């Protein structure tokens, strides 16, 4: 089940409660064995108070009893997840007995039945308003306390948590006491998991995954442990402070919304990172950087936690920077920064150009739910870029001496941006106010354009967020396959750039991504790239070229047809992943629908030719084949691949279901074939693909199924819900899907009554009518935003999709195709 939205904690309320309370300890008992829909939760909180009214956060199915200082509390006063308390001055003891829900939306205590074998698994995701559906708590980051957990579970289950667990008798597990923790990273992972263990430098290491993926974890375990050891060694070297949370367990869990969660002692990851089909090196780089990212969080986030969510960059920007840096410096994935350029750069830049942009630091998060929407490309990619620039400027010694001072002063406590800046300045950084004032506290990105005739580089700050930022980056010129590089220092609106090529050659701004800006290629560069781009062999330069092109396209300054010419000349197969934030989804969703008729077929022919010319079995060939499938418009071609894929390509479950999903959208299959394919190979992954294919079929029944999932009439786990949204909309099915455009805007507000948090926002985004690029849809979207009826999480996603729609319309207006 999902949980409907409830009242979110305001920052002002958090400040008042922190001034009143100091939490001494939590003792939590969970009975996971009695029922499959709910579980018993008994929480004892010891805390000090100045005396006076406050409230405890509690979101149960039912309440048994609540006692404060051995006196009953009226549970009928529970409203919107809050139970009022009248605390005494001094020591207090609160005991809450409640029945809590198992959930299927990736939050709280999430329960999953593996379709491969029927085994049941549970994991905790307490992040951002979800903890009160697991245990009663004072749910805010700056009320930290040690936890002791007692868990009852089926006898064949393994239980892991935030501290080393003991199993004194079958079915009973004891965890803790832990180090002081914030509520949002308390977790329990329980089920018949397959566990692999190791040890490094006195730290017990563990990996776990569902039994149906056991052989795949065994295959990957050596690499995972090697990465973990390498990252620990480097983080210990850089920080000079040892990891303090006991065991380090990495649990790969089903239906996880994020990439991972940094729970101390027990990090949770989405289990797609343990692949059961062939994957590319790009996928492995993502996994490596994610592992390093979560390990960096043990210092930035766990040892020292932000006082409030407006400083979430103290968590995410640092973990992003350190994760990428450590991966590139000490693991086999020394090309990590190149993959970051492909996957993260535009994610951050697009977020920074939208009306919903916000500063990296001091993002103004008024409440916890609003803060969740700022876990975006700004807090990750832009913040990481700024920290990379700052570290380059300060040098490692000052940068890390400041970090160590920060960890030492605030160990197991909370801190703010000002605390960290003070630590850096004590370490010798000098006055950092220009960095804070111009980079961290001001939203938006400067736009750079080239005046080739005047040999000038022009910088334009965003009108809504003016700033006077300085930049230092390289400029690369590509002429006849030769690359020449010069360094520019941008200190004002115009910067002289001597040595630019005349009317020939391409110019790439910031090819090493040393700064943060929207770099727009000039028309001469776009034309020249048809000859120059196929000659580029530098992987990071190639990624930067495409990032320049994407920025120009997003500003309606690069024409879709010009992008198509470049795709035909040098399709970016080196961006080997085709998941969200990568190049292929941008090509399919943004470029080709706006390009001249026949463009999709041209690109399909180009990538199909690449499949036969690239090395058989190489990841570039697999990348090209995936693109060929997604651009295929001929049912017979797709059917042919089901009968026999090109040499070097394996028809595994991933490839097979990619073909079936594409066939479904073209009407080249039916429910019976899709159902039979699922029966033949039923796993968690193929079940999600089955939903996407089933809802992509061009039938009224398929679209009605997707819509029932959206409205909650049909209860669907989080992954399947998002898959249904992707399946619903198809460019060739406008007549069939047209009624759902108005229904989306009319019925979206009510979805907050059937789901909350992360999945509420994910569904709003997935079901947005992306194939209807017209003024009427834009007007409907803006009207809904203006109505004031949307939950903050939903409003943010709709606002971002509305901005994307407006930009797509601007591209078509500026570059009409025949």
PDB file of C-alpha atoms in Angstrom, residues 163-334:
ATOM      1  CA  UNK A 163      24.734  -1.328  13.909  1.00  0.00           C
ATOM      2  CA  UNK A 164      26.031  -4.918  14.105  1.00  0.00           C
ATOM      3  CA  UNK A 165      23.099  -7.309  14.609  1.00  0.00           C
ATOM      4  CA  UNK A 166      22.959 -10.379  16.821  1.00  0.00           C
ATOM      5  CA  UNK A 167      20.579 -13.307  16.485  1.00  0.00           C
ATOM      6  CA  UNK A 168      20.246 -14.724  20.030  1.00  0.00           C
ATOM      7  CA  UNK A 169      17.498 -17.121  19.038  1.00  0.00           C
ATOM      8  CA  UNK A 170      15.660 -18.077  15.834  1.00  0.00           C
ATOM      9  CA  UNK A 171      13.425 -15.247  14.685  1.00  0.00           C
ATOM     10  CA  UNK A 172      14.784 -12.619  17.115  1.00  0.00           C
ATOM     11  CA  UNK A 173      17.357  -9.987  16.220  1.00  0.00           C
ATOM     12  CA  UNK A 174      19.007  -7.286  18.323  1.00  0.00           C
ATOM     13  CA  UNK A 175      20.622  -4.188  16.794  1.00  0.00           C
ATOM     14  CA  UNK A 176      22.494  -1.422  18.563  1.00  0.00           C
ATOM     15  CA  UNK A 177      22.819   0.783  20.360  1.00  0.00           C
ATOM     16  CA  UNK A 178      23.953   2.845  17.402  1.00  0.00           C
ATOM     17  CA  UNK A 179      25.902   6.056  17.246  1.00  0.00           C
ATOM     18  CA  UNK A 180      23.645   9.155  17.385  1.00  0.00           C
ATOM     19  CA  UNK A 181      21.494   9.124  14.250  1.00  0.00           C
ATOM     20  CA  UNK A 182      18.957  11.399  12.614  1.00  0.00           C
ATOM     21  CA  UNK A 183      15.572   9.778  12.110  1.00  0.00           C
ATOM     22  CA  UNK A 184      15.846   9.875   8.324  1.00  0.00           C
ATOM     23  CA  UNK A 185      18.607   7.291   8.046  1.00  0.00           C
ATOM     24  CA  UNK A 186      17.335   4.680  10.486  1.00  0.00           C
ATOM     25  CA  UNK A 187      16.780   1.433   8.601  1.00  0.00           C
ATOM     26  CA  UNK A 188      16.095  -2.276   8.887  1.00  0.00           C
ATOM     27  CA  UNK A 189      16.662  -4.670   5.982  1.00  0.00           C
ATOM     28  CA  UNK A 190      14.987  -8.028   6.577  1.00  0.00           C
ATOM     29  CA  UNK A 191      14.171 -11.100   4.546  1.00  0.00           C
ATOM     30  CA  UNK A 192      15.662 -14.317   3.195  1.00  0.00           C
ATOM     31  CA  UNK A 193      18.454 -12.291   1.600  1.00  0.00           C
ATOM     32  CA  UNK A 194      21.564 -13.859   0.140  1.00  0.00           C
ATOM     33  CA  UNK A 195      24.490 -12.397   2.094  1.00  0.00           C
ATOM     34  CA  UNK A 196      28.195 -12.260   1.247  1.00  0.00           C
ATOM     35  CA  UNK A 197      30.691 -11.075   3.857  1.00  0.00           C
ATOM     36  CA  UNK A 198      34.268  -9.830   3.945  1.00  0.00           C
ATOM     37  CA  UNK A 199      36.516  -7.642   6.111  1.00  0.00           C
ATOM     38  CA  UNK A 200      38.854  -4.737   5.474  1.00  0.00           C
ATOM     39  CA  UNK A 201      41.002  -2.683   7.823  1.00  0.00           C
ATOM     40  CA  UNK A 202      39.057  -3.851  10.858  1.00  0.00           C
ATOM     41  CA  UNK A 203      35.651  -3.099   9.271  1.00  0.00           C
ATOM     42  CA  UNK A 204      33.221  -5.964   8.676  1.00  0.00           C
ATOM     43  CA  UNK A 205      31.811  -5.696   5.154  1.00  0.00           C
ATOM     44  CA  UNK A 206      28.588  -7.210   3.874  1.00  0.00           C
ATOM     45  CA  UNK A 207      26.563  -7.416   0.670  1.00  0.00           C
ATOM     46  CA  UNK A 208      23.012  -8.708   0.331  1.00  0.00           C
ATOM     47  CA  UNK A 209      20.456  -9.228  -2.413  1.00  0.00           C
ATOM     48  CA  UNK A 210      17.310 -11.231  -3.135  1.00  0.00           C
ATOM     49  CA  UNK A 211      17.847 -14.977  -3.556  1.00  0.00           C
ATOM     50  CA  UNK A 212      16.829 -14.818  -7.216  1.00  0.00           C
ATOM     51  CA  UNK A 213      19.846 -12.568  -7.821  1.00  0.00           C
ATOM     52  CA  UNK A 214      22.249 -14.570  -5.632  1.00  0.00           C
ATOM     53  CA  UNK A 215      24.410 -15.932  -8.438  1.00  0.00           C
ATOM     54  CA  UNK A 216      24.707 -12.480  -9.945  1.00  0.00           C
ATOM     55  CA  UNK A 217      25.843 -10.986  -6.630  1.00  0.00           C
ATOM     56  CA  UNK A 218      28.387 -13.790  -6.264  1.00  0.00           C
ATOM     57  CA  UNK A 219      29.710 -12.869  -9.706  1.00  0.00           C
ATOM     58  CA  UNK A 220      29.964  -9.178  -8.804  1.00  0.00           C
ATOM     59  CA  UNK A 221      31.081  -9.488  -5.169  1.00  0.00           C
ATOM     60  CA  UNK A 222      34.834  -9.299  -5.795  1.00  0.00           C
ATOM     61  CA  UNK A 223      34.467  -6.056  -7.712  1.00  0.00           C
ATOM     62  CA  UNK A 224      32.071  -4.586  -5.135  1.00  0.00           C
ATOM     63  CA  UNK A 225      34.355  -5.424  -2.221  1.00  0.00           C
ATOM     64  CA  UNK A 226      37.390  -4.112  -4.122  1.00  0.00           C
ATOM     65  CA  UNK A 227      35.629  -0.811  -4.788  1.00  0.00           C
ATOM     66  CA  UNK A 228      34.603  -0.591  -1.134  1.00  0.00           C
ATOM     67  CA  UNK A 229      38.126  -1.256   0.110  1.00  0.00           C
ATOM     68  CA  UNK A 230      39.649   1.257  -2.295  1.00  0.00           C
ATOM     69  CA  UNK A 231      37.144   3.945  -1.341  1.00  0.00           C
ATOM     70  CA  UNK A 232      37.606   3.393   2.393  1.00  0.00           C
ATOM     71  CA  UNK A 233      41.375   3.665   2.041  1.00  0.00           C
ATOM     72  CA  UNK A 234      41.160   6.890   0.051  1.00  0.00           C
ATOM     73  CA  UNK A 235      38.508   8.511   2.256  1.00  0.00           C
ATOM     74  CA  UNK A 236      40.480   7.618   5.355  1.00  0.00           C
ATOM     75  CA  UNK A 237      43.577   9.145   3.746  1.00  0.00           C
ATOM     76  CA  UNK A 238      41.824  12.351   2.723  1.00  0.00           C
ATOM     77  CA  UNK A 239      39.800  12.895   5.891  1.00  0.00           C
ATOM     78  CA  UNK A 240      42.129  11.437   8.518  1.00  0.00           C
ATOM     79  CA  UNK A 241      39.041  10.339  10.473  1.00  0.00           C
ATOM     80  CA  UNK A 242      37.997   6.705  10.524  1.00  0.00           C
ATOM     81  CA  UNK A 243      34.581   5.421   9.599  1.00  0.00           C
ATOM     82  CA  UNK A 244      32.804   5.251  13.013  1.00  0.00           C
ATOM     83  CA  UNK A 245      29.602   3.252  12.467  1.00  0.00           C
ATOM     84  CA  UNK A 246      30.776  -0.339  12.991  1.00  0.00           C
ATOM     85  CA  UNK A 247      29.937  -2.767  10.186  1.00  0.00           C
ATOM     86  CA  UNK A 248      29.525  -1.501   6.638  1.00  0.00           C
ATOM     87  CA  UNK A 249      26.736  -3.398   4.911  1.00  0.00           C
ATOM     88  CA  UNK A 250      25.529  -2.665   1.383  1.00  0.00           C
ATOM     89  CA  UNK A 251      22.031  -4.029   0.756  1.00  0.00           C
ATOM     90  CA  UNK A 252      20.716  -4.164  -2.803  1.00  0.00           C
ATOM     91  CA  UNK A 253      16.952  -3.989  -2.407  1.00  0.00           C
ATOM     92  CA  UNK A 254      13.928  -4.147  -4.734  1.00  0.00           C
ATOM     93  CA  UNK A 255      11.794  -1.228  -5.921  1.00  0.00           C
ATOM     94  CA  UNK A 256      14.072   1.426  -4.452  1.00  0.00           C
ATOM     95  CA  UNK A 257      13.182   4.957  -5.572  1.00  0.00           C
ATOM     96  CA  UNK A 258      16.614   6.579  -5.376  1.00  0.00           C
ATOM     97  CA  UNK A 259      19.952   5.261  -6.536  1.00  0.00           C
ATOM     98  CA  UNK A 260      20.913   4.574  -2.927  1.00  0.00           C
ATOM     99  CA  UNK A 261      20.480   5.797   0.646  1.00  0.00           C
ATOM    100  CA  UNK A 262      23.414   6.434   2.961  1.00  0.00           C
ATOM    101  CA  UNK A 263      22.037   4.858   6.146  1.00  0.00           C
ATOM    102  CA  UNK A 264      25.008   4.515   8.538  1.00  0.00           C
ATOM    103  CA  UNK A 265      26.124   0.915   8.793  1.00  0.00           C
ATOM    104  CA  UNK A 266      23.549  -0.309   6.268  1.00  0.00           C
ATOM    105  CA  UNK A 267      23.460   1.498   2.932  1.00  0.00           C
ATOM    106  CA  UNK A 268      20.565   0.559   0.665  1.00  0.00           C
ATOM    107  CA  UNK A 269      20.881   0.499  -3.147  1.00  0.00           C
ATOM    108  CA  UNK A 270      18.437  -0.231  -5.939  1.00  0.00           C
ATOM    109  CA  UNK A 271      19.060  -3.820  -6.891  1.00  0.00           C
ATOM    110  CA  UNK A 272      19.287  -3.097 -10.621  1.00  0.00           C
ATOM    111  CA  UNK A 273      22.922  -2.410  -9.725  1.00  0.00           C
ATOM    112  CA  UNK A 274      23.286  -6.198  -9.511  1.00  0.00           C
ATOM    113  CA  UNK A 275      22.533  -6.896 -13.175  1.00  0.00           C
ATOM    114  CA  UNK A 276      21.025 -10.151 -14.375  1.00  0.00           C
ATOM    115  CA  UNK A 277      21.532  -9.196 -18.022  1.00  0.00           C
ATOM    116  CA  UNK A 278      24.385  -7.690 -19.984  1.00  0.00           C
ATOM    117  CA  UNK A 279      25.276  -4.098 -19.070  1.00  0.00           C
ATOM    118  CA  UNK A 280      27.749  -1.541 -20.348  1.00  0.00           C
ATOM    119  CA  UNK A 281      30.782  -0.043 -18.700  1.00  0.00           C
ATOM    120  CA  UNK A 282      28.711   3.098 -18.251  1.00  0.00           C
ATOM    121  CA  UNK A 283      26.378   1.139 -15.984  1.00  0.00           C
ATOM    122  CA  UNK A 284      29.354  -0.107 -13.982  1.00  0.00           C
ATOM    123  CA  UNK A 285      30.692   3.444 -13.631  1.00  0.00           C
ATOM    124  CA  UNK A 286      27.314   4.549 -12.275  1.00  0.00           C
ATOM    125  CA  UNK A 287      27.495   1.761  -9.732  1.00  0.00           C
ATOM    126  CA  UNK A 288      31.052   2.596  -8.737  1.00  0.00           C
ATOM    127  CA  UNK A 289      30.348   6.309  -8.301  1.00  0.00           C
ATOM    128  CA  UNK A 290      27.174   5.505  -6.370  1.00  0.00           C
ATOM    129  CA  UNK A 291      29.113   3.251  -3.984  1.00  0.00           C
ATOM    130  CA  UNK A 292      31.739   5.960  -3.480  1.00  0.00           C
ATOM    131  CA  UNK A 293      29.026   8.633  -3.124  1.00  0.00           C
ATOM    132  CA  UNK A 294      27.319   6.749  -0.296  1.00  0.00           C
ATOM    133  CA  UNK A 295      30.631   6.090   1.418  1.00  0.00           C
ATOM    134  CA  UNK A 296      31.463   9.810   1.309  1.00  0.00           C
ATOM    135  CA  UNK A 297      28.098  10.411   2.986  1.00  0.00           C
ATOM    136  CA  UNK A 298      29.342   8.577   6.062  1.00  0.00           C
ATOM    137  CA  UNK A 299      31.353  11.734   6.731  1.00  0.00           C
ATOM    138  CA  UNK A 300      29.316  14.405   4.919  1.00  0.00           C
ATOM    139  CA  UNK A 301      25.821  13.722   6.216  1.00  0.00           C
ATOM    140  CA  UNK A 302      26.238  11.038   8.837  1.00  0.00           C
ATOM    141  CA  UNK A 303      29.079  12.138  11.120  1.00  0.00           C
ATOM    142  CA  UNK A 304      27.885  15.726  10.615  1.00  0.00           C
ATOM    143  CA  UNK A 305      24.307  16.269   9.486  1.00  0.00           C
ATOM    144  CA  UNK A 306      22.744  19.496   8.178  1.00  0.00           C
ATOM    145  CA  UNK A 307      20.696  21.305  10.791  1.00  0.00           C
ATOM    146  CA  UNK A 308      17.894  21.737   8.264  1.00  0.00           C
ATOM    147  CA  UNK A 309      17.194  20.795   4.661  1.00  0.00           C
ATOM    148  CA  UNK A 310      18.153  24.200   3.260  1.00  0.00           C
ATOM    149  CA  UNK A 311      21.730  22.968   3.654  1.00  0.00           C
ATOM    150  CA  UNK A 312      21.201  19.605   1.980  1.00  0.00           C
ATOM    151  CA  UNK A 313      24.122  20.516  -0.283  1.00  0.00           C
ATOM    152  CA  UNK A 314      26.327  19.731   2.725  1.00  0.00           C
ATOM    153  CA  UNK A 315      25.196  16.166   2.086  1.00  0.00           C
ATOM    154  CA  UNK A 316      24.681  15.807  -1.624  1.00  0.00           C
ATOM    155  CA  UNK A 317      27.108  18.220  -3.283  1.00  0.00           C
ATOM    156  CA  UNK A 318      29.984  16.854  -1.218  1.00  0.00           C
ATOM    157  CA  UNK A 319      29.025  13.215  -1.708  1.00  0.00           C
ATOM    158  CA  UNK A 320      28.676  13.851  -5.441  1.00  0.00           C
ATOM    159  CA  UNK A 321      32.069  15.508  -5.713  1.00  0.00           C
ATOM    160  CA  UNK A 322      33.893  13.069  -3.466  1.00  0.00           C
ATOM    161  CA  UNK A 323      32.190  10.047  -5.033  1.00  0.00           C
ATOM    162  CA  UNK A 324      33.229  11.063  -8.543  1.00  0.00           C
ATOM    163  CA  UNK A 325      36.708  12.116  -7.491  1.00  0.00           C
ATOM    164  CA  UNK A 326      37.497   9.011  -5.460  1.00  0.00           C
ATOM    165  CA  UNK A 327      36.142   6.712  -8.174  1.00  0.00           C
ATOM    166  CA  UNK A 328      38.297   8.396 -10.819  1.00  0.00           C
ATOM    167  CA  UNK A 329      41.406   8.542  -8.634  1.00  0.00           C
ATOM    168  CA  UNK A 330      41.640   5.091  -7.047  1.00  0.00           C
ATOM    169  CA  UNK A 331      39.402   2.592  -8.873  1.00  0.00           C
ATOM    170  CA  UNK A 332      39.492   0.950 -12.275  1.00  0.00           C
ATOM    171  CA  UNK A 333      36.920   3.513 -13.452  1.00  0.00           C
ATOM    172  CA  UNK A 334      39.361   6.330 -14.058  1.00  0.00           C
TER     173      UNK A 334
END
